[in-house]
Short mmCIF file of C-alpha atoms in Angstrom, two decimals:
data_model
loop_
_atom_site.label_atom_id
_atom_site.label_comp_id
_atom_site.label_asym_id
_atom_site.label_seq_id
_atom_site.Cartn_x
_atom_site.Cartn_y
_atom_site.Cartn_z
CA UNK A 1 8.86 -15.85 -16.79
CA UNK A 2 8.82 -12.13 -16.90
CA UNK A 3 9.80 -9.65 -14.26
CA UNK A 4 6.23 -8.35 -13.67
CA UNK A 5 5.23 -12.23 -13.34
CA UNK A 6 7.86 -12.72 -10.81
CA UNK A 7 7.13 -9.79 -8.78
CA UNK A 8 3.28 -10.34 -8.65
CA UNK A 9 3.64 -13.65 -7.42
CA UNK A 10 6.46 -12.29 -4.34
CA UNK A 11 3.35 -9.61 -3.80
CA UNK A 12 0.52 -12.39 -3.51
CA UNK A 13 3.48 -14.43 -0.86
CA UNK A 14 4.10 -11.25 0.60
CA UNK A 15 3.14 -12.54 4.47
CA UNK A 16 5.78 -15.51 3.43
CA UNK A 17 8.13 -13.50 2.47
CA UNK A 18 7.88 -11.34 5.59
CA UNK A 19 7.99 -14.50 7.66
CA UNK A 20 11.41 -15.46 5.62
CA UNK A 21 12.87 -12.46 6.34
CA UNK A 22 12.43 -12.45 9.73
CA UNK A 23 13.73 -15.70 10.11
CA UNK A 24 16.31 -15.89 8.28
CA UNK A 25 17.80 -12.33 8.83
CA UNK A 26 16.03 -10.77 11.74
CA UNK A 27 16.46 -14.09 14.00
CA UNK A 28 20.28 -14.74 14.03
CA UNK A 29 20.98 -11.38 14.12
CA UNK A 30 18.67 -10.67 17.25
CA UNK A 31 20.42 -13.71 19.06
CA UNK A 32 23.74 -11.97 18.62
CA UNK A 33 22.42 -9.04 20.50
CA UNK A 34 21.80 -8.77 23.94
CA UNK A 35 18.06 -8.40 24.45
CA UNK A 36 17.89 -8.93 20.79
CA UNK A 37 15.18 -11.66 20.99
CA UNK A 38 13.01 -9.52 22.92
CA UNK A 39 12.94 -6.93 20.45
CA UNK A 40 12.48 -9.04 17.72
CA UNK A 41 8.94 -10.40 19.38
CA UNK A 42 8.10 -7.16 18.88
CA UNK A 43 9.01 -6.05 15.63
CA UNK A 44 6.63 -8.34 13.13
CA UNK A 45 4.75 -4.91 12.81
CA UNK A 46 8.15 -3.06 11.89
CA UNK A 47 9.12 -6.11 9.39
CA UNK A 48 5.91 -6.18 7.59
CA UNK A 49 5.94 -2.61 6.85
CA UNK A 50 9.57 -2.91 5.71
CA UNK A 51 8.57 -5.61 3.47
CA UNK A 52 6.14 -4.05 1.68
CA UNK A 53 8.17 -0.67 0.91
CA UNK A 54 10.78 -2.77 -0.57
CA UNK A 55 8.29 -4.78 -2.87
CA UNK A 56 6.46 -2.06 -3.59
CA UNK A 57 9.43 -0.17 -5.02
CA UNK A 58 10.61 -3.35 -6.86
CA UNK A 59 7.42 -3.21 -8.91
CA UNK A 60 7.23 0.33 -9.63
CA UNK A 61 10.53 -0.70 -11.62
CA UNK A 62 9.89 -3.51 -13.20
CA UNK A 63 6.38 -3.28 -14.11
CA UNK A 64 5.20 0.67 -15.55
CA UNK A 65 1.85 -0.39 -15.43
CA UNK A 66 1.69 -0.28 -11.40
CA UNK A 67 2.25 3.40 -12.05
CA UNK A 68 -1.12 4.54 -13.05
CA UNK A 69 -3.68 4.89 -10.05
CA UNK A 70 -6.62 3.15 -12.68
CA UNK A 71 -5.13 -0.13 -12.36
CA UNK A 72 -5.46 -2.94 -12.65
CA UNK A 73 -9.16 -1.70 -13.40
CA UNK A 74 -10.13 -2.58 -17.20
CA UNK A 75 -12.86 0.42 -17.07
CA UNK A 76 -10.18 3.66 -17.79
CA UNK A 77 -10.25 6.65 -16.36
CA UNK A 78 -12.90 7.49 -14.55
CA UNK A 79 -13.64 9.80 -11.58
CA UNK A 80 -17.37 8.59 -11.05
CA UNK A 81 -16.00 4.91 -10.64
CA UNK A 82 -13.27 5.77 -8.82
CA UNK A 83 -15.51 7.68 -6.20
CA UNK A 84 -18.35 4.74 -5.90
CA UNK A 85 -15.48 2.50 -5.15
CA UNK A 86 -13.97 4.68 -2.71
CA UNK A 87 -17.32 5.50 -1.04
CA UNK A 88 -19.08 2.44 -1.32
CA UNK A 89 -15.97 0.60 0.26
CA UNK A 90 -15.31 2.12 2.97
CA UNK A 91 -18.95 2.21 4.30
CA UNK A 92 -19.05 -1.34 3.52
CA UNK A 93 -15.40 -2.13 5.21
CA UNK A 94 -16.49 0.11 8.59
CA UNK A 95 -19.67 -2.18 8.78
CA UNK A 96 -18.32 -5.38 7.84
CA UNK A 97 -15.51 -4.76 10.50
CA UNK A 98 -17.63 -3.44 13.26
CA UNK A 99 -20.11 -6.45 12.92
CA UNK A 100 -17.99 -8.67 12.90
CA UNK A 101 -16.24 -7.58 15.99
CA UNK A 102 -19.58 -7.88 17.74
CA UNK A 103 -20.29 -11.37 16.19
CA UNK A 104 -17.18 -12.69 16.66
CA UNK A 105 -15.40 -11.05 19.91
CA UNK A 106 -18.79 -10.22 21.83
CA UNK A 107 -19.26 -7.15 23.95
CA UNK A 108 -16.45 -4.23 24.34
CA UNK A 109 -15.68 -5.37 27.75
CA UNK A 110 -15.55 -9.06 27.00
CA UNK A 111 -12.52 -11.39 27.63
CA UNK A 112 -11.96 -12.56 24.37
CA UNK A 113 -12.57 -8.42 22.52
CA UNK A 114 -9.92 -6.97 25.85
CA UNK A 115 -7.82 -10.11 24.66
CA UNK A 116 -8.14 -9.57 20.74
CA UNK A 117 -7.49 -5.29 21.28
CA UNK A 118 -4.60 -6.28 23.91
CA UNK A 119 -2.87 -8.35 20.71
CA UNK A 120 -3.17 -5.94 18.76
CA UNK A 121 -1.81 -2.92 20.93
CA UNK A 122 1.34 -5.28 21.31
CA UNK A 123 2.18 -5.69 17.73
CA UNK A 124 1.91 -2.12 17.05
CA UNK A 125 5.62 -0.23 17.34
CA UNK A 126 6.04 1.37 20.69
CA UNK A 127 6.24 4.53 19.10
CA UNK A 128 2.74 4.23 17.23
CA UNK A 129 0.29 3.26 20.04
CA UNK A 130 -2.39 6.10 20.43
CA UNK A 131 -2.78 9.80 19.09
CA UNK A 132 -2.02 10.99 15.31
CA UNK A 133 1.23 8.82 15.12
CA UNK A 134 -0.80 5.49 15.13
CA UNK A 135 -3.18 7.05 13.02
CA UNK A 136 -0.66 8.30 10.29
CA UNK A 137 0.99 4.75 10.39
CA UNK A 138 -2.13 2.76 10.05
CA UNK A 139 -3.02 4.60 6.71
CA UNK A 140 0.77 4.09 5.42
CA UNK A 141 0.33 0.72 5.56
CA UNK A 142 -3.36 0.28 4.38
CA UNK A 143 -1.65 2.47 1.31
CA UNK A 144 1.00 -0.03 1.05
CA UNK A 145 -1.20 -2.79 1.10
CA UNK A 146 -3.46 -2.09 -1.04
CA UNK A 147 -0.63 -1.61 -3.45
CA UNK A 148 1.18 -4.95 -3.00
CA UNK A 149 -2.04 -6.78 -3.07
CA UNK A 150 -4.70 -4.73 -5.21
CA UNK A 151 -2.36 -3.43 -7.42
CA UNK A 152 1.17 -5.71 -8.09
CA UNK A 153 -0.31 -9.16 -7.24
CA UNK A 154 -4.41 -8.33 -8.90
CA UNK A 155 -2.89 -7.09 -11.76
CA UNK A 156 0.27 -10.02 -12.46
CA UNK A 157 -2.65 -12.53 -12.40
CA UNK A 158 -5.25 -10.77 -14.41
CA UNK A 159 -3.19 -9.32 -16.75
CA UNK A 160 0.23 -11.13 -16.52
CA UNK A 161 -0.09 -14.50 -16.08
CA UNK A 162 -3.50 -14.19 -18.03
CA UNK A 163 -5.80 -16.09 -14.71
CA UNK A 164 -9.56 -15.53 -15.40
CA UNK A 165 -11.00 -11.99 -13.63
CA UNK A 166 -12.68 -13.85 -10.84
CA UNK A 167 -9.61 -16.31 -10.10
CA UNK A 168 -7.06 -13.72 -9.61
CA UNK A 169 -9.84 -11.49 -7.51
CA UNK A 170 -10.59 -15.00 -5.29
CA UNK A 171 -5.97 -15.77 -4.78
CA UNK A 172 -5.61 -11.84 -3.75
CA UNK A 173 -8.45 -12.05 -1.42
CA UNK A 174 -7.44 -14.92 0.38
CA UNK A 175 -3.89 -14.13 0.44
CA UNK A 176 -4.97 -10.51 1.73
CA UNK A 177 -6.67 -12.55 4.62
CA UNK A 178 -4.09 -15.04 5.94
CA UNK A 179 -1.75 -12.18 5.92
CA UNK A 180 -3.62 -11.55 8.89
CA UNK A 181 -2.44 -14.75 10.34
CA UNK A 182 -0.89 -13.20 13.60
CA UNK A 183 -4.14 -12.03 14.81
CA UNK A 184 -6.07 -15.19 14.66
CA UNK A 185 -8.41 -16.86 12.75
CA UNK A 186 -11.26 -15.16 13.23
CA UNK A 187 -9.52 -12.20 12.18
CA UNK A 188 -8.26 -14.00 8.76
CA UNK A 189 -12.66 -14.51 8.26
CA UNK A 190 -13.35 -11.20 8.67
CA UNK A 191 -10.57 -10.18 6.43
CA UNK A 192 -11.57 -11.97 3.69
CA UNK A 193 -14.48 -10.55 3.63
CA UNK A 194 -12.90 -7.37 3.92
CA UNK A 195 -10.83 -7.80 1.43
CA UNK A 196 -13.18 -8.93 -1.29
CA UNK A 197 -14.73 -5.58 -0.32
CA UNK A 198 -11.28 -3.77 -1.42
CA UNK A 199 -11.03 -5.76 -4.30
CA UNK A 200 -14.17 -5.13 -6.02
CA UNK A 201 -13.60 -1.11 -5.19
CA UNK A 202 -9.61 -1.93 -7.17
CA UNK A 203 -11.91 -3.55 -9.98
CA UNK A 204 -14.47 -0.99 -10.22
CA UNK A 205 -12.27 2.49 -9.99
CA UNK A 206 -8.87 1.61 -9.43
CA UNK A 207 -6.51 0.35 -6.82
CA UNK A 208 -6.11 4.16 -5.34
CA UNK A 209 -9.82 3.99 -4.66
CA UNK A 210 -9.87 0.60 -2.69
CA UNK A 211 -6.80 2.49 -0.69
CA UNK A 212 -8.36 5.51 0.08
CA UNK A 213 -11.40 3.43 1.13
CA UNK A 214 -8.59 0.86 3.44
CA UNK A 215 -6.83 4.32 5.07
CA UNK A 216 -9.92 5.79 5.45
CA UNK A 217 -11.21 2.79 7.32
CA UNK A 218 -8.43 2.07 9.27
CA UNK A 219 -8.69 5.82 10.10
CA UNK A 220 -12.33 5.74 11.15
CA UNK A 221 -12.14 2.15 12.76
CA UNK A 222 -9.08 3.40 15.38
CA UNK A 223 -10.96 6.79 16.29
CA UNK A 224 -13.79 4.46 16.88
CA UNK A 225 -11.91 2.26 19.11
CA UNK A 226 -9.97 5.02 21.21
CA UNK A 227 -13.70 7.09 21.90
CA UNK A 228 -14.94 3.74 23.35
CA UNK A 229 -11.15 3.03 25.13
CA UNK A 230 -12.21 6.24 26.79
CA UNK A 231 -15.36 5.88 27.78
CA UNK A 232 -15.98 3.63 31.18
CA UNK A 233 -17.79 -0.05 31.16
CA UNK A 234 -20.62 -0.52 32.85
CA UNK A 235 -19.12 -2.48 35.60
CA UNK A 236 -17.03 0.59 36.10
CA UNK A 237 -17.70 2.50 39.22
CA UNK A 238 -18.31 6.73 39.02
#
């Protein structure tokens, strides 16, 4: 088994390897501190983008093909394909997502949407909830993810480990989901579909195309959020 197998599996297992981690290294050491456990409630956010630096440079090293910004796309170089993924994504990512908020968590002011936007708040860092500096992170880590999972794990089982096109594409997806796990399972639904959105953009024009389409997203999805955070309910008074 080659390196660039290896790693491409660790990037498909990436949400289990997080979960190791903080187990196995993040939990005795919080107990050893004093409010340590409290903390470490709080830091699944902070882990998982540790986790996928540290992967991320792993296969940069061991496998030169995560390099180029085409792959794992098979159609070359090409600016046109790169744009209609980019483009075509993110229109498709900012409606899939705001749908299915609407289908699945109801009206802005409903229990279960406060609820869902409350859990989310809470697993960003303290330090990243609201204004450009939740913004900037947010983009990091669609970057990063898009990199472990469109990039190191799409292309190990295309190319690598030789899976048909559609196999790999269908593991990645799913695995891109349930690494949603924390924030329920209608969340994990909606990111599949998501995220066989932002693998057919890797397919058609590269994996930098279904990342600019993920940051831009992310980026369009949280000024969304904060103009309607702003803006009073209707059982609000004047």
């Amino acid at each position: 088994m080659s390196a660039a197998q290896i790693i491409g599996v660790v990037a498909l297992l990436i949400a289990v390897v997080q979960i190791a981690a903080m187990g196995f290294i993040g939990y005795p050491i919080a107990r050893r501190r004093p409010g340590g456990m409290a903390a470490f409630r709080r830091s699944g956010f902070t882990w998982w983008l540790g986790i996928l630096v540290a992967v991320s440079v792993v296969a940069l090293i061991v496998n030169p093909d995560t390099r180029s910004v085409w792959y794992p796309s098979s159609h070359g170089d090409s600016v046109t394909r790169f744009l209609v993924g980019a483009g075509v994504g993110l229109v498709i990512m900012v409606l899939i997502e705001l749908g299915g908020e609407r289908v699945m968590f109801g009206e802005r002011d409903s229990e279960s949407r406060i609820a869902a936007n409350a859990k989310y708040e809470g697993a960003l860092p303290i330090w990243a909830r609201g204004g450009t500096t939740q913004l900037g992170l947010l983009a990091l880590v669609a970057l990063l993810e898009e990199f472990i999972f469109r990039n190191v794990a799409l292309g190990s089982l295309w190319y690598e480990w030789e899976l048909p096109k559609a196999v790999a594409a269908g593991l990645v997806t799913v695995a891109f989901g349930f690494a949603h796990w924390y924030y329920g399972f209608r969340q994990i639904a909606l990111k599949l579909v998501v995220g066989s959105v932002l693998t057919w953009a890797a397919l058609t024009g590269g994996w930098l195309a279904a990342a600019v389409a993920h940051m831009a997203g992310n980026i369009c999805l949280t000024l969304i959020s904060q103009h309607r955070a702003s803006r009073p309910t209707q059982d609000s008074g004047p």
